[in-house]
Amino acid sequence: MTRPMEGMSPTRRDIFGRIWRIVGWVAAAECVALTGIFLWPRAPKPREGGYGGVVTAGPVANFEPGRVTAFAKGQFYLVRLADGGFLALSRKCTHLGCTVPWDEKAGRFACPCHASAFDRTGAVLSPPAPRPLDLYTVRVEKGILKVDTSTPIVRSRFEPSQVVRV
């Protein structure tokens, strides 16, 4: 490729060569930027009323003592104990994460995957689950129950201090 001599104007080939080099660098920069955006982890957005956010369960009076209420969108069970206290239990088994249904007749949570069983406080009745069901924070605001599902509370055993009293 010949270069223009000193004082001569650049040729059309030189101008197009420069343009293509600029376009190539811009395309490479875009590829690097898009790869970075794709690989950079995004923080999950808390969803109001669904899992990962605050779920409004309803008025305290709507929950009878001794009852377990499932919240499918929030992926938890709201348990009202016989003494009137509340627990919000995760639906995930602590063994391998299977969804644990509430068995009303047996009065316990029974994992269909590996036969772990939990009582209404989430405590392990039969292994292989290594620990109780995780909890979520329960708040009572002006007589309305709200459950924060953004961060599960991992526990090693049930303690009465975990129950939210109204």
CSV table of C-alpha atoms in Angstrom, one decimal:
chain,number,residue,atom,x,y,z
A,1,MET,CA,0.0,0.0,0.0
A,2,THR,CA,1.5,3.3,-0.9
A,3,ARG,CA,1.4,6.3,1.3
A,4,PRO,CA,0.7,9.8,0.0
A,5,MET,CA,3.8,11.9,-0.3
A,6,GLU,CA,4.4,14.8,2.0
A,7,GLY,CA,2.1,17.6,1.2
A,8,MET,CA,-0.3,15.5,-0.9
A,9,SER,CA,-3.9,15.0,0.1
A,10,PRO,CA,-4.9,11.5,1.4
A,11,THR,CA,-6.4,9.1,-1.1
A,12,ARG,CA,-9.8,7.7,-1.0
A,13,ARG,CA,-8.4,4.4,0.1
A,14,ASP,CA,-6.7,6.1,3.1
A,15,ILE,CA,-9.9,7.8,4.1
A,16,PHE,CA,-12.0,4.6,3.9
A,17,GLY,CA,-9.2,2.7,5.8
A,18,ARG,CA,-9.4,5.2,8.7
A,19,ILE,CA,-13.2,5.1,8.7
A,20,TRP,CA,-13.2,1.2,8.9
A,21,ARG,CA,-10.6,1.3,11.7
A,22,ILE,CA,-12.8,3.7,13.7
A,23,VAL,CA,-15.9,1.5,13.0
A,24,GLY,CA,-13.9,-1.6,14.1
A,25,TRP,CA,-12.9,0.1,17.4
A,26,VAL,CA,-16.4,1.2,18.1
A,27,ALA,CA,-17.8,-2.3,17.5
A,28,ALA,CA,-15.1,-3.8,19.7
A,29,ALA,CA,-16.0,-1.4,22.5
A,30,GLU,CA,-19.7,-2.2,22.2
A,31,CYS,CA,-19.0,-5.9,22.4
A,32,VAL,CA,-16.9,-5.4,25.5
A,33,ALA,CA,-19.7,-3.2,27.1
A,34,LEU,CA,-22.5,-5.7,26.2
A,35,THR,CA,-20.5,-8.6,27.6
A,36,GLY,CA,-19.9,-6.7,30.8
A,37,ILE,CA,-23.6,-5.8,31.1
A,38,PHE,CA,-24.6,-9.4,30.5
A,39,LEU,CA,-22.1,-10.9,33.0
A,40,TRP,CA,-22.6,-8.3,35.8
A,41,PRO,CA,-25.1,-9.7,38.4
A,42,ARG,CA,-28.2,-7.7,39.0
A,43,ALA,CA,-29.8,-7.3,42.4
A,44,PRO,CA,-33.3,-8.8,42.5
A,45,LYS,CA,-36.0,-6.2,42.7
A,46,PRO,CA,-38.3,-6.8,45.7
A,47,ARG,CA,-41.8,-7.4,44.6
A,48,GLU,CA,-44.7,-5.9,46.6
A,49,GLY,CA,-47.1,-8.6,47.4
A,50,GLY,CA,-45.0,-11.5,46.1
A,51,TYR,CA,-42.0,-13.6,47.0
A,52,GLY,CA,-38.9,-11.5,47.6
A,53,GLY,CA,-40.9,-8.5,49.0
A,54,VAL,CA,-43.4,-7.7,51.7
A,55,VAL,CA,-46.7,-9.6,51.5
A,56,THR,CA,-49.8,-8.2,53.2
A,57,ALA,CA,-51.5,-11.3,54.7
A,58,GLY,CA,-54.6,-9.5,56.0
A,59,PRO,CA,-56.2,-8.5,59.3
A,60,VAL,CA,-55.3,-10.5,62.4
A,61,ALA,CA,-58.9,-11.4,62.9
A,62,ASN,CA,-59.0,-13.4,59.6
A,63,PHE,CA,-56.7,-16.1,61.0
A,64,GLU,CA,-58.2,-18.6,63.5
A,65,PRO,CA,-55.9,-20.0,66.2
A,66,GLY,CA,-54.6,-23.4,65.3
A,67,ARG,CA,-54.9,-22.8,61.5
A,68,VAL,CA,-52.3,-22.9,58.7
A,69,THR,CA,-52.8,-20.7,55.7
A,70,ALA,CA,-50.8,-21.1,52.5
A,71,PHE,CA,-49.7,-18.0,50.5
A,72,ALA,CA,-48.8,-19.2,47.1
A,73,LYS,CA,-47.5,-15.9,45.7
A,74,GLY,CA,-45.4,-15.3,48.8
A,75,GLN,CA,-44.2,-19.0,48.9
A,76,PHE,CA,-44.8,-19.3,52.7
A,77,TYR,CA,-47.3,-20.6,55.2
A,78,LEU,CA,-48.8,-18.4,57.9
A,79,VAL,CA,-49.3,-20.4,61.0
A,80,ARG,CA,-51.5,-19.1,63.8
A,81,LEU,CA,-50.7,-21.2,66.9
A,82,ALA,CA,-53.3,-22.2,69.5
A,83,ASP,CA,-52.0,-19.5,71.8
A,84,GLY,CA,-52.6,-16.8,69.1
A,85,GLY,CA,-49.0,-16.3,68.1
A,86,PHE,CA,-47.9,-16.2,64.4
A,87,LEU,CA,-45.1,-17.8,62.4
A,88,ALA,CA,-44.4,-17.4,58.7
A,89,LEU,CA,-42.7,-20.6,57.5
A,90,SER,CA,-40.9,-21.2,54.2
A,91,ARG,CA,-42.4,-23.8,51.9
A,92,LYS,CA,-39.0,-25.2,51.0
A,93,CYS,CA,-37.8,-28.4,52.7
A,94,THR,CA,-34.4,-27.9,54.4
A,95,HIS,CA,-33.2,-31.2,53.0
A,96,LEU,CA,-33.2,-30.6,49.2
A,97,GLY,CA,-35.6,-27.7,48.7
A,98,CYS,CA,-38.7,-29.5,47.7
A,99,THR,CA,-42.1,-27.7,48.2
A,100,VAL,CA,-43.5,-29.1,51.5
A,101,PRO,CA,-47.4,-29.2,51.6
A,102,TRP,CA,-49.4,-28.9,54.8
A,103,ASP,CA,-51.3,-32.1,55.6
A,104,GLU,CA,-54.4,-30.9,57.6
A,105,LYS,CA,-55.5,-34.5,58.6
A,106,ALA,CA,-52.0,-35.4,59.9
A,107,GLY,CA,-51.4,-32.0,61.4
A,108,ARG,CA,-47.9,-31.6,59.9
A,109,PHE,CA,-45.9,-30.6,56.9
A,110,ALA,CA,-44.9,-33.7,54.9
A,111,CYS,CA,-42.1,-33.5,52.2
A,112,PRO,CA,-43.1,-35.6,49.2
A,113,CYS,CA,-39.5,-36.1,48.0
A,114,HIS,CA,-37.8,-37.8,50.9
A,115,ALA,CA,-40.4,-38.2,53.7
A,116,SER,CA,-39.2,-35.4,56.0
A,117,ALA,CA,-41.9,-34.2,58.3
A,118,PHE,CA,-42.3,-31.0,60.3
A,119,ASP,CA,-44.7,-29.9,62.9
A,120,ARG,CA,-46.8,-26.7,62.8
A,121,THR,CA,-43.8,-24.7,64.2
A,122,GLY,CA,-41.6,-26.0,61.5
A,123,ALA,CA,-39.6,-28.3,63.8
A,124,VAL,CA,-38.3,-31.5,62.3
A,125,LEU,CA,-40.4,-34.6,63.3
A,126,SER,CA,-38.6,-37.1,61.0
A,127,PRO,CA,-35.4,-36.8,59.0
A,128,PRO,CA,-33.6,-36.5,56.6
A,129,ALA,CA,-34.2,-32.8,56.9
A,130,PRO,CA,-31.3,-31.4,59.0
A,131,ARG,CA,-33.0,-28.4,60.6
A,132,PRO,CA,-36.5,-26.8,60.9
A,133,LEU,CA,-38.2,-24.9,58.1
A,134,ASP,CA,-36.9,-21.3,57.6
A,135,LEU,CA,-38.8,-18.4,59.0
A,136,TYR,CA,-39.8,-15.0,57.6
A,137,THR,CA,-40.3,-11.9,59.6
A,138,VAL,CA,-43.9,-11.2,60.6
A,139,ARG,CA,-45.0,-7.6,61.5
A,140,VAL,CA,-48.3,-6.4,62.7
A,141,GLU,CA,-49.1,-2.8,61.6
A,142,LYS,CA,-52.5,-1.4,62.7
A,143,GLY,CA,-54.0,-4.8,63.0
A,144,ILE,CA,-52.7,-6.0,59.6
A,145,LEU,CA,-50.2,-8.8,59.3
A,146,LYS,CA,-47.3,-8.3,56.9
A,147,VAL,CA,-44.6,-10.9,56.1
A,148,ASP,CA,-41.2,-9.9,54.7
A,149,THR,CA,-40.1,-12.7,52.4
A,150,SER,CA,-36.9,-10.9,51.2
A,151,THR,CA,-34.6,-12.7,53.7
A,152,PRO,CA,-35.3,-16.1,55.2
A,153,ILE,CA,-34.3,-16.6,58.8
A,154,VAL,CA,-32.3,-19.8,59.0
A,155,ARG,CA,-32.6,-21.5,62.4
A,156,SER,CA,-31.3,-24.6,64.1
A,157,ARG,CA,-34.4,-25.3,66.3
A,158,PHE,CA,-37.7,-23.9,67.3
A,159,GLU,CA,-37.7,-21.4,70.1
A,160,PRO,CA,-40.7,-19.7,71.7
A,161,SER,CA,-39.1,-16.3,71.1
A,162,GLN,CA,-39.6,-16.8,67.3
A,163,VAL,CA,-43.4,-16.6,67.7
A,164,VAL,CA,-44.8,-13.1,67.0
A,165,ARG,CA,-47.4,-12.3,69.6
A,166,VAL,CA,-50.3,-9.9,68.9
